Short mmCIF file of C-alpha atoms and ligand atoms in Angstrom, two decimals:
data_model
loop_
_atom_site.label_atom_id
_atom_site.label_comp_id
_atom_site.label_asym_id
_atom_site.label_seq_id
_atom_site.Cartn_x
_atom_site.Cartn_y
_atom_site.Cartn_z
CA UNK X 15 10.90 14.87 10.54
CA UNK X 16 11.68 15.32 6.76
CA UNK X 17 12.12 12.15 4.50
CA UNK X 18 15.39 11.14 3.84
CA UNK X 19 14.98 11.30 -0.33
CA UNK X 20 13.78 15.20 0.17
CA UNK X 21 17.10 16.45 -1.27
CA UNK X 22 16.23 16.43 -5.06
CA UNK X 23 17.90 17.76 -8.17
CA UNK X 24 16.01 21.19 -9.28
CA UNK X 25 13.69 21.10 -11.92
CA UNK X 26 15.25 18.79 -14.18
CA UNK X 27 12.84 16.43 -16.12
CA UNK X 28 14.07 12.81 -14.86
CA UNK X 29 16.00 11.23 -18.28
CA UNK X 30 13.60 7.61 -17.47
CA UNK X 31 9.78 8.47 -16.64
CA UNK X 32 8.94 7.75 -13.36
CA UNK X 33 6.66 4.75 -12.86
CA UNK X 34 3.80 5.50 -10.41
CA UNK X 35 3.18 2.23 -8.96
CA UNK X 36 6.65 2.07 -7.92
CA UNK X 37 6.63 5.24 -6.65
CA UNK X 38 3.37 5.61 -4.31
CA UNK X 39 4.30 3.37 -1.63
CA UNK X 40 7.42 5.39 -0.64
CA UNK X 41 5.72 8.61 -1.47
CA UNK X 42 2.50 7.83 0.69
CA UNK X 43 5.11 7.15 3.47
CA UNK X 44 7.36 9.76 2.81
CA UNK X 45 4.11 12.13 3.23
CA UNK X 46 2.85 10.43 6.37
CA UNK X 47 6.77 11.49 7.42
CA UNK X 48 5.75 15.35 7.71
CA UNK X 49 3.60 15.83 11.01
CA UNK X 50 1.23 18.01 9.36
CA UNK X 51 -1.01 18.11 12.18
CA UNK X 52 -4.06 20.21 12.16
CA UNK X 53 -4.56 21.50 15.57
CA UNK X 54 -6.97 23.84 15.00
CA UNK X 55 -5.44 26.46 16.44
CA UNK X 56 -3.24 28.80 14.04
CA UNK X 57 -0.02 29.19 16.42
CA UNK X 58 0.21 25.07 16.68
CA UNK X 59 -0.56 24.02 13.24
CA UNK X 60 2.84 24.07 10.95
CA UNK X 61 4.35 21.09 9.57
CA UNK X 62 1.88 21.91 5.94
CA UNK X 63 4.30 24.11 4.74
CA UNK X 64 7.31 21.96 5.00
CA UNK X 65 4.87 18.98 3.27
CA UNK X 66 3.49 21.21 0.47
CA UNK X 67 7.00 22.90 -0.62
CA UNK X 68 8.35 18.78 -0.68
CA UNK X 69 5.21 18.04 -3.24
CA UNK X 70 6.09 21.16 -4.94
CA UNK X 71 9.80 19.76 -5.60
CA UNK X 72 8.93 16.81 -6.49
CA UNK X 73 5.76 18.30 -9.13
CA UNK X 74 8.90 20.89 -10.61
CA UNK X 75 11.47 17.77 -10.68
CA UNK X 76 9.66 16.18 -13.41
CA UNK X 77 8.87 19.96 -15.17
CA UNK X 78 5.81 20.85 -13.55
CA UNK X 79 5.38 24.70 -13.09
CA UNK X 80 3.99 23.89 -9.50
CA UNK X 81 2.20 27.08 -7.48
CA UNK X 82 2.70 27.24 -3.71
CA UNK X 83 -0.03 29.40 -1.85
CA UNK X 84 -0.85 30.18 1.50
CA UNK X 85 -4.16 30.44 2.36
CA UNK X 86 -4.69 33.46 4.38
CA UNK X 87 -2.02 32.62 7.22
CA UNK X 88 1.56 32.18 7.13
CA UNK X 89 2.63 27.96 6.18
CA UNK X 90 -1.00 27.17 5.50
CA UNK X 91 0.71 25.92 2.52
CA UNK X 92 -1.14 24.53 -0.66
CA UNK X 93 0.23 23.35 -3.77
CA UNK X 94 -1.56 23.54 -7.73
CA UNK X 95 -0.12 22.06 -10.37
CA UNK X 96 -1.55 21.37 -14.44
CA UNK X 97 -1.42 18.59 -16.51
CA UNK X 98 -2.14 19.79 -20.20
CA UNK X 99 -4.62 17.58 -21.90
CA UNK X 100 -5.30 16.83 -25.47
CA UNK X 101 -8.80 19.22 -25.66
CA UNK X 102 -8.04 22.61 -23.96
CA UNK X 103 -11.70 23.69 -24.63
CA UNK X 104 -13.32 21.03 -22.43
CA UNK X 105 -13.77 22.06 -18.70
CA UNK X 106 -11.42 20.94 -16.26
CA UNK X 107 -10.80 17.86 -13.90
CA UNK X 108 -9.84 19.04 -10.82
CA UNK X 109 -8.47 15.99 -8.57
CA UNK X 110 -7.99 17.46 -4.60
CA UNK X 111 -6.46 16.03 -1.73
CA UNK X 112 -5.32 18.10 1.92
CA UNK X 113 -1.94 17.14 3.19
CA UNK X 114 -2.54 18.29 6.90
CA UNK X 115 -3.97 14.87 8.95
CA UNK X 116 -5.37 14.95 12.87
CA UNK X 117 -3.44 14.89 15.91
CA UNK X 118 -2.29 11.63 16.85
CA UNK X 119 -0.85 10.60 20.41
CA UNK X 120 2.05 8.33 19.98
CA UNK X 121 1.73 5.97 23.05
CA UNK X 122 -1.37 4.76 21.77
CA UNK X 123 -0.27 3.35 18.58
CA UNK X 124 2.45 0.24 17.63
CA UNK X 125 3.99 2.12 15.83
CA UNK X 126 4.82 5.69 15.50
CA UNK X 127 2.35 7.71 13.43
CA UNK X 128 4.66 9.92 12.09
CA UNK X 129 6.88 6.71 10.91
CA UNK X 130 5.65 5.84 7.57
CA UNK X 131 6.63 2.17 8.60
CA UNK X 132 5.58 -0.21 5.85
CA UNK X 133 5.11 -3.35 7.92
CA UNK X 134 2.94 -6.33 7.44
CA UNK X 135 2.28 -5.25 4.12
CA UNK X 136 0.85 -1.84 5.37
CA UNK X 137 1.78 1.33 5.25
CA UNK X 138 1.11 2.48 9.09
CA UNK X 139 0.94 6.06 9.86
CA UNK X 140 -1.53 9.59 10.75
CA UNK X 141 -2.87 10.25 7.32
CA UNK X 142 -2.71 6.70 5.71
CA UNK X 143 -6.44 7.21 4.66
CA UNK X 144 -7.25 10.69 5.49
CA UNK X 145 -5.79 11.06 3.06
CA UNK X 146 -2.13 10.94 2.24
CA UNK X 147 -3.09 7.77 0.43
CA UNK X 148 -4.64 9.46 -1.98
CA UNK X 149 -2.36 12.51 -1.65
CA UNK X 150 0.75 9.55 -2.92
CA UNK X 151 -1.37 8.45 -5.57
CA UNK X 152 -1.79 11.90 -7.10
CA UNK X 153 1.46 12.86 -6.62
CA UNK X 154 2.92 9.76 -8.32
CA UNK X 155 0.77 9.69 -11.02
CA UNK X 156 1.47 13.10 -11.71
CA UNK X 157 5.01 12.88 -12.08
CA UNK X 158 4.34 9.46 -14.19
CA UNK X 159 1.81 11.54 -16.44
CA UNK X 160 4.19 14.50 -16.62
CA UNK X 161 7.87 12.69 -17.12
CA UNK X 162 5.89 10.05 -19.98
CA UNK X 163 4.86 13.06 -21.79
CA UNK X 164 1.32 11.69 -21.38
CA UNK X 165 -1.79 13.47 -22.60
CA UNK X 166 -4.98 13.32 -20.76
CA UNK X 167 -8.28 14.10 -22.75
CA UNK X 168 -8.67 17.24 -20.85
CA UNK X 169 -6.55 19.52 -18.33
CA UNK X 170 -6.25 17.96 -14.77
CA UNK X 171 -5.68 20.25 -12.07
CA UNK X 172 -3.61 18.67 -9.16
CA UNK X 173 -4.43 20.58 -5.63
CA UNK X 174 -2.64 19.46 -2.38
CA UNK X 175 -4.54 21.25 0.24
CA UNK X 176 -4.04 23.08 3.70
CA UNK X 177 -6.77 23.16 6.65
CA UNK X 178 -9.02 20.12 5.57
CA UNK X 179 -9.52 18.86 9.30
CA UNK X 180 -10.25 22.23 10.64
CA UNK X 181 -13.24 22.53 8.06
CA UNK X 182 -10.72 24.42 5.05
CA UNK X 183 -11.15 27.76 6.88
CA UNK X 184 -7.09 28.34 6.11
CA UNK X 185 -7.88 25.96 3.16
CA UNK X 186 -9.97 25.53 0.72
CA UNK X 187 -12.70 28.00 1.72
CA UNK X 188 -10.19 30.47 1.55
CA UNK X 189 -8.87 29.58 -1.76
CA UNK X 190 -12.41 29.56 -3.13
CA UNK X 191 -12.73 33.37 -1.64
CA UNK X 192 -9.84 34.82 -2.58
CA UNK X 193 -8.33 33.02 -5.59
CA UNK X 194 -10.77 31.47 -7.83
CA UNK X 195 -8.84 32.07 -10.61
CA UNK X 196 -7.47 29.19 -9.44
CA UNK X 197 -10.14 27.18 -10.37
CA UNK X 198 -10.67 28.87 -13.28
CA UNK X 199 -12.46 26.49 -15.85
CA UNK X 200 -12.68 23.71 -13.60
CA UNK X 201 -16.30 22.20 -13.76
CA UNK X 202 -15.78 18.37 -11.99
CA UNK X 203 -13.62 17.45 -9.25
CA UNK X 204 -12.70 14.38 -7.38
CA UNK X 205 -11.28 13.65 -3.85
CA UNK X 206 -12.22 11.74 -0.55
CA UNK X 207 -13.80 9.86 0.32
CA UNK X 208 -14.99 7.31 -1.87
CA UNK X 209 -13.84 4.69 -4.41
CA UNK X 210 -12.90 2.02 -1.43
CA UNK X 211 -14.30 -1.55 -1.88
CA UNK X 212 -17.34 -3.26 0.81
CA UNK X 213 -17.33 -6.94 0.47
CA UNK X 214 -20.36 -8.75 1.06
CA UNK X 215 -21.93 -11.90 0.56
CA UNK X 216 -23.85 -12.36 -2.67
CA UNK X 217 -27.25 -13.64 -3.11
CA UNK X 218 -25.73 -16.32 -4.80
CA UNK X 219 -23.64 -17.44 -2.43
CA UNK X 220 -19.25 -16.05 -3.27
CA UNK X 221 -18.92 -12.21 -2.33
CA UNK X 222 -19.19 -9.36 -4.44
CA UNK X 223 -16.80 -5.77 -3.82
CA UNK X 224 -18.89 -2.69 -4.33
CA UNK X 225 -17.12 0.51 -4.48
CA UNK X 226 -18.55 3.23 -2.92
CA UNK X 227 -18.53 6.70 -4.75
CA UNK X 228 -19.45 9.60 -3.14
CA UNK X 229 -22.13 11.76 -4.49
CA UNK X 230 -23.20 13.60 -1.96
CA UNK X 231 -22.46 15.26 1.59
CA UNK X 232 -24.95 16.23 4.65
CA UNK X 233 -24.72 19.28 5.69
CA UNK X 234 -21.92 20.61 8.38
CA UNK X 235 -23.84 22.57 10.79
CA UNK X 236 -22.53 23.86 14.55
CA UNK X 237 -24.91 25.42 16.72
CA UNK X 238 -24.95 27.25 19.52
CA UNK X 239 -27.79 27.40 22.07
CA UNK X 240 -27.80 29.75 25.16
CA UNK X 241 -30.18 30.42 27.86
CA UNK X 242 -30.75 33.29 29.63
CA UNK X 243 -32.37 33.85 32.90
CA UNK X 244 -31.43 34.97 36.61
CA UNK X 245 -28.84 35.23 38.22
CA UNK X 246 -28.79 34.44 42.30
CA UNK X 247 -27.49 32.68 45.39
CA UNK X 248 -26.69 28.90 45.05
CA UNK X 249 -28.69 28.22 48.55
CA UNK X 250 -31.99 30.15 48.07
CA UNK X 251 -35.44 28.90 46.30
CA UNK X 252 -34.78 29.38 42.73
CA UNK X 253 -36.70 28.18 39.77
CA UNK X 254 -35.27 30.33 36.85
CA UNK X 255 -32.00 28.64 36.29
CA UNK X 256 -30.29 28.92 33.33
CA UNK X 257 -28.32 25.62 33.13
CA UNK X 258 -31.51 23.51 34.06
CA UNK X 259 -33.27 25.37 31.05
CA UNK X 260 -30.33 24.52 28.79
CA UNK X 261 -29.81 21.09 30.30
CA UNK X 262 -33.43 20.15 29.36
CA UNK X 263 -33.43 21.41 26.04
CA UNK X 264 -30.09 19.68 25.42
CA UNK X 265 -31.04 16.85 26.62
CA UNK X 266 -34.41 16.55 24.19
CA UNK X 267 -32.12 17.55 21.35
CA UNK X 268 -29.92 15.18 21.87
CA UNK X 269 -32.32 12.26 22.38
CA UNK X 270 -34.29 13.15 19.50
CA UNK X 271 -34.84 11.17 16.23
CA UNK X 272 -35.11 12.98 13.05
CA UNK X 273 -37.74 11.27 10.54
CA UNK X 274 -36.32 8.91 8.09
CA UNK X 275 -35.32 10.89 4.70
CA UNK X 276 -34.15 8.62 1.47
CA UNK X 277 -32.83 10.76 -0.76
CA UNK X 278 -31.23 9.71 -4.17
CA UNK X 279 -27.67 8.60 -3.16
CA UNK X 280 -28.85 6.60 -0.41
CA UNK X 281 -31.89 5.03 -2.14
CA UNK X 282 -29.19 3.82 -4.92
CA UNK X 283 -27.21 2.48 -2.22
CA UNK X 284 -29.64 0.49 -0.59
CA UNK X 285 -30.88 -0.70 -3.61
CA UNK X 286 -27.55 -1.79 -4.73
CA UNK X 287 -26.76 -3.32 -1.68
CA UNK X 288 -30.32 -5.34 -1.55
CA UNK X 289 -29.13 -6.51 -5.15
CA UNK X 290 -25.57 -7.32 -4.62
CA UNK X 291 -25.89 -8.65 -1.07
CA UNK X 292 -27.67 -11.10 0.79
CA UNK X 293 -29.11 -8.52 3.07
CA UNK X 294 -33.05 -8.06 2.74
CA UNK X 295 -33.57 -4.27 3.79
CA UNK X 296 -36.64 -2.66 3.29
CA UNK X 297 -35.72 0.74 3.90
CA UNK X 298 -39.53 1.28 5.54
CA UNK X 299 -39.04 -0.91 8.28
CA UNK X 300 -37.95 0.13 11.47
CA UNK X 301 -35.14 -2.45 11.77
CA UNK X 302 -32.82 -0.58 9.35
CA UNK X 303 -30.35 0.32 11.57
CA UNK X 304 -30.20 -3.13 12.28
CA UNK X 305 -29.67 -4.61 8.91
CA UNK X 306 -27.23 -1.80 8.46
CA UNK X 307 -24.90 -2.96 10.94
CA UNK X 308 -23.93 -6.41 9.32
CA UNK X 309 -21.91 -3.76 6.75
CA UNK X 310 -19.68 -3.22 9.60
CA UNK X 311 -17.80 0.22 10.96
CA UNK X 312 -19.39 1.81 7.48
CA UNK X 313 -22.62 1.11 9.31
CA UNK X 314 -22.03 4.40 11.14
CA UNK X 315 -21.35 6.68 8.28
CA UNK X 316 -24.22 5.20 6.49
CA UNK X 317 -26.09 5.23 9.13
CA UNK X 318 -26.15 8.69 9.78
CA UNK X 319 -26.90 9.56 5.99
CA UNK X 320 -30.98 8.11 6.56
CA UNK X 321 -31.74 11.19 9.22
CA UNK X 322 -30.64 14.66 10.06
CA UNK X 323 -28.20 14.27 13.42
CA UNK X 324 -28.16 16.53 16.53
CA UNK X 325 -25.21 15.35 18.64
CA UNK X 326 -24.52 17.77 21.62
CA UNK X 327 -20.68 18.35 22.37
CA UNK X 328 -19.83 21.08 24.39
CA UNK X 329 -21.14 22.57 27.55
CA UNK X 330 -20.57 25.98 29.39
CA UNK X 331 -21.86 27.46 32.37
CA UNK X 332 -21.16 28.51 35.89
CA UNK X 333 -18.19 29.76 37.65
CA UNK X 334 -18.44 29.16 41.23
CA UNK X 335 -20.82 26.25 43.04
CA UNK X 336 -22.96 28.43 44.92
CA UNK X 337 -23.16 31.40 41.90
CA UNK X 338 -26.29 30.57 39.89
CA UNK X 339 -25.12 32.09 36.14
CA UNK X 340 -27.51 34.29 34.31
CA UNK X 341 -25.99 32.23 31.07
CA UNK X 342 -25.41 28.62 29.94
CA UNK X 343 -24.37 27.55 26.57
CA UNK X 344 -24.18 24.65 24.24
CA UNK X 345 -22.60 23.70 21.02
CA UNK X 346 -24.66 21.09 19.31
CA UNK X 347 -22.76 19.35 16.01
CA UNK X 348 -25.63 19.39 13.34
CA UNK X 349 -25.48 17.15 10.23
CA UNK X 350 -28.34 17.84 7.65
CA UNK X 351 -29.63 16.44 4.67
CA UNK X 352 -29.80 17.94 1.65
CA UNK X 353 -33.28 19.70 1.12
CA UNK X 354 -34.24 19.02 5.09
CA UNK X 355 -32.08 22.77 6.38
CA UNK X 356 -36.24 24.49 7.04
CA UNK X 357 -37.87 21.54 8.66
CA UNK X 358 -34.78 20.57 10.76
CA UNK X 359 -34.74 24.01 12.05
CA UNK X 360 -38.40 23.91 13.04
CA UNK X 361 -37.92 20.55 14.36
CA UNK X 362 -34.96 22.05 16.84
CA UNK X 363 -37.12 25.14 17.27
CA UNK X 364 -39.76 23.16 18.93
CA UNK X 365 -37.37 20.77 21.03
CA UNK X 366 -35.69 23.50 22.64
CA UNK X 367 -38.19 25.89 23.64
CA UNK X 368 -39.11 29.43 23.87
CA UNK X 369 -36.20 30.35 26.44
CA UNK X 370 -33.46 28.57 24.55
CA UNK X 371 -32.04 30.82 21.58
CA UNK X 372 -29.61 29.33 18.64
CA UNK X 373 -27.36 30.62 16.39
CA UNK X 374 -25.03 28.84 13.92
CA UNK X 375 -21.45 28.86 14.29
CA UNK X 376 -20.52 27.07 11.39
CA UNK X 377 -22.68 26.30 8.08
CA UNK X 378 -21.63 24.44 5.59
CA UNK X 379 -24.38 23.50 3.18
CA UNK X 380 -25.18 20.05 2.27
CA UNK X 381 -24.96 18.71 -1.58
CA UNK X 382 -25.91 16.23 -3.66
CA UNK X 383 -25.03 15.45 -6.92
CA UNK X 384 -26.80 12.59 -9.66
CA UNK X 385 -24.55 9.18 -10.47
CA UNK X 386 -24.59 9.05 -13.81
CA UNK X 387 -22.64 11.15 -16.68
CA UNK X 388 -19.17 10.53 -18.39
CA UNK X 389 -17.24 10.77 -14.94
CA UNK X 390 -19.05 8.44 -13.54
CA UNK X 391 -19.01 6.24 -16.52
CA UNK X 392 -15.19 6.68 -16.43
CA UNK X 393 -14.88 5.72 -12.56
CA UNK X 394 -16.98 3.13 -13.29
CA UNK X 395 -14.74 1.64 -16.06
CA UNK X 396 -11.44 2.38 -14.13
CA UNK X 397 -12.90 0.18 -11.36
CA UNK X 398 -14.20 -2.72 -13.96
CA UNK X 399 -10.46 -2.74 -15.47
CA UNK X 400 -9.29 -3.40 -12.41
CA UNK X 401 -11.78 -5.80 -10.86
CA UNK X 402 -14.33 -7.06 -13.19
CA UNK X 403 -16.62 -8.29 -10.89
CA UNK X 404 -16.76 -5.00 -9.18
CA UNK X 405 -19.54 -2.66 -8.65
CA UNK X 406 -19.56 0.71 -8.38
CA UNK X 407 -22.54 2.13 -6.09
CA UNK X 408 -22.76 5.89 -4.94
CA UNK X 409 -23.49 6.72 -1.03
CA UNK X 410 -23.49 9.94 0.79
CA UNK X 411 -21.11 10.46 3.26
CA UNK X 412 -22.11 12.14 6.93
CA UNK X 413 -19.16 14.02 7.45
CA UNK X 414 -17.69 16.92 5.34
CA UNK X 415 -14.54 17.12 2.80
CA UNK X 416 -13.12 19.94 1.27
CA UNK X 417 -15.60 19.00 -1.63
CA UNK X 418 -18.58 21.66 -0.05
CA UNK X 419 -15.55 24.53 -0.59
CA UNK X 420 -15.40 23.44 -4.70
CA UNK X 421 -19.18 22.91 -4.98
CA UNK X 422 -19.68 26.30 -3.83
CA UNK X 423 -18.10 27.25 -7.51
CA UNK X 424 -21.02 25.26 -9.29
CA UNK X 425 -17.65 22.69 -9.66
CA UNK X 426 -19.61 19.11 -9.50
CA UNK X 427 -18.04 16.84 -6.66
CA UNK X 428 -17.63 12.98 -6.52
CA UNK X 429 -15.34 11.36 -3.43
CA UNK X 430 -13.17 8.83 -5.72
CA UNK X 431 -10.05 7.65 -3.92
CA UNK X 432 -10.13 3.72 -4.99
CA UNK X 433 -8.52 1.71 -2.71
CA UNK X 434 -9.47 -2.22 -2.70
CA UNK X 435 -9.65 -3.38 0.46
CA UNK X 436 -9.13 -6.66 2.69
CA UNK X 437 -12.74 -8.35 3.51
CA UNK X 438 -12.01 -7.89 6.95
CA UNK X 439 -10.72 -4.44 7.08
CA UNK X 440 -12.86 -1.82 9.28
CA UNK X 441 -12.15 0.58 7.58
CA UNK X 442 -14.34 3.22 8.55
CA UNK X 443 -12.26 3.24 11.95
CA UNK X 444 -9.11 3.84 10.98
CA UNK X 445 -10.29 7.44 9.88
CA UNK X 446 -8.68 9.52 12.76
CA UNK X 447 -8.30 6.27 14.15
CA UNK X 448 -5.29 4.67 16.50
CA UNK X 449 -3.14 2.68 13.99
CA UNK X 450 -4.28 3.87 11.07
CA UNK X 451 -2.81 2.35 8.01
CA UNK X 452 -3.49 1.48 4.37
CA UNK X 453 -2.94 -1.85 2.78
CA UNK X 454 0.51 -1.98 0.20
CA UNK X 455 -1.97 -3.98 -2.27
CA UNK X 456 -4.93 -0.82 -2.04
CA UNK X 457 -2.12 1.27 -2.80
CA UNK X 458 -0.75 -0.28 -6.29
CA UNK X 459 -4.48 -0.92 -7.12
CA UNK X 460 -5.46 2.58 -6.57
CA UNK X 461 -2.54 4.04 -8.63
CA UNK X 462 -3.60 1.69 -11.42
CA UNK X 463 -7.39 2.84 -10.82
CA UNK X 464 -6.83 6.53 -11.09
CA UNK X 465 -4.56 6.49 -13.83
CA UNK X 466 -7.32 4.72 -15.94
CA UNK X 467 -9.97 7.13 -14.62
CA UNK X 468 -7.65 9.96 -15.66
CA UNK X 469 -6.88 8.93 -18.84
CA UNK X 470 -10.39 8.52 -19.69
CA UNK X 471 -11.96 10.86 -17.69
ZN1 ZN Y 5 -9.80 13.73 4.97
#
């Protein structure tokens, strides 16, 4: 369904600059108004064109010179657009967000997720924060920056992105391959997921809002594991079966617990939340998990950021009840740490066995970059204008963005999409999540947030 304000003037600088915080709520919604669902399957996935040629029109209303690419397949659209800032010479900012969302099944939800209903003081919809909420925010600030005649300090490259959910195959992978030029001079970049507020309860009794930047990213690892062995008649003494081999090994795999790894960004973490929180965790004692899950549905994510992860998903063998198969297979989702890719592959090595063989279907590698440095001095101070008794604390983040495509460049990555949220809010299950929406209030104070970061940044 396209949005109802998608018939614009051409290209014509607005007379009054556009105002972003009045903007981003109907432009969030207006965006959750595409279905840009990413099916991950080529022939199904469409509605990004239609999405990325509307952000074009509105980048060129306000006298952007806005690029539309495909990436490698026809209406994987993406969008680039550059903001001129005051020092040419310094490198550039590139701020990223992908416009396609996940499926979403409409009986399931209140509302419908392709709606953009702002209700309750929400704005309810696929995509409200992952990440069309972001997606608004750039977008509005943008035109704001552009119709002003605003000067950054340095250039800021706007990307609205194809193929994020499918792992940025027909994204930004493929932009990174084929048209780097793109990215030409671009040496920091922002995105998801990050700059969204945890309240707990302070040692001092009151509650303190961290904000949680992401620095770094496990690994994105799928593996395959097959084992070989005879073939035969479902009825007769047989003790060479290939799906009892594979079912074993699976089955230690997925019951296994990788050793407890700190690295940087989670040490800070835990150290800021020992500081800032009433929680006592001692990140040597077993209990962790435990003390972990008083922060809520973040509990999971975080969670998953102290080991390497093994999770067994898909299983395939046999075709007929009484045909023993010569092959079963196995796709195991993988989620390293940075520095841990040799030891976790020894580790699997010796869970599965001599007659199970692996091979990676997917690797994407891990990074890890240090919090400190003018960016993060400038998120930091974005966030402080805006709440003063904010904190901002970097974490690592279990799952993958389109981040691990840009780092690949030597372009260093932070997840900074600042959204301040209700106490209450579990927000970590929204992502992908029935009835996902995004608080009015986050939106206006992440407009506000980002156009301090960007003007300082
Ligand atoms: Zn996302």
């Amino acid at each position: 369904m396209a949005p109802t304000d998608s018939a614009l003037p051409d290209s014509v600088p607005s007379a009054a600059p556009t105002i972003a915080v009045d903007e981003v709520v109907e432009t969030v919604s207006a965006l959750i108004r595409f279905d840009t669902s990413n099916t991950g399957e080529l022939a199904t996935t469409k509605g990004e064109a239609d999405c990325a040629h509307w952000v074009q029109e509105r980048l060129e209303e306000v006298g952007y010179e806005a690029v539309y690419v495909e990436s490698g397949a026809p209406r994987r659209g993406n969008v680039f657009a550059t903001l001129p800032g005051a020092d040419r010479s310094r490198g550039r900012l590139l701020v990223h967000g992908h416009l396609d969302v996940v499926p979403a099944e409409p009986g399931d939800w209140s509302v419908h997720p392709f709606s953009g209903a702002v209700e309750d003081g929400y704005v309810w919809g696929r995509g409200a924060v992952d990440m069309k909420d972001m997606c608004g925010i750039m977008l509005a600030l943008a035109r704001q920056l552009k119709s002003s005649g605003t000067v950054p300090p340095r250039d800021i490259v706007f990307a609205f992105l194809a193929d994020e959910e499918a792992g940025g195959t027909y994204g930004s992978h493929w932009l990174v391959e084929h048209r780097p030029d793109l990215f030409e001079g671009v040496t920091e970049a922002v995105g998801e997921v990050g700059g969204f507020s945890l309240t707990v309860d302070a040692p001092g009794g009151g509650k303190k809002r961290l904000y949680l930047i992401e620095s770094a990213e496990k690994s994105l690892a799928w593996m395959r594991l097959t084992a070989k062995a005879r073939a035969g008649h479902g009825s007769f003494l047989h003790d060479d079966n290939a799906v009892t081999i594979l079912a074993e090994a699976v089955a230690r795999l997925g019951r296994h617990r990788f050793p407890l790894v700190l690295t940087e960004s989670v040490t800070e973490f835990l150290r800021a939340l020992n500081e800032e929180s009433t929680f006592d965790i001692d990140p040597d004692q077993p209990d962790l998990a435990t003390a972990l899950g008083k922060i809520g549905g973040l509990a999971r994510i975080v969670g998953a950021t102290l080991r390497d992860t093994a999770n067994p998903t898909m299983l395939k063998a046999g075709y007929k009840a009484n045909v023993i198969p010569q092959t079963a297979e196995a796709v195991v989702d993988c989620r390293v740490l940075p520095g841990r890719q040799e030891a976790f592959e020894r580790e699997v090595d010796e869970l599965i066995g001599p007659d199970v063989t692996r091979e990676w279907v997917t690797k994407l590698e891990p990074y890890e970059t240090t919090f400190d440095g003018d960016l993060v001095d400038a998120m930091n101070a974005a966030i402080l204008a805006y709440d003063a008794d904010g904190r901002t604390v970097p974490y690592m983040l279990s799952g993958g963005t389109d981040a691990k495509a840009f780092a690949k460049l030597g372009i260093r990555c932070f997840g900074f999409a600042p959204l301040q949220l209700p106490e209450d809010l579990d927000f970590a299950a929204l992502f992908h999540g029935v009835d996902e929406r995004v608080p009015v209030d986050a939106l206006v104070f992440g407009t506000n947030v980002f156009e301090h970061f960007l003007m300082h940044s």
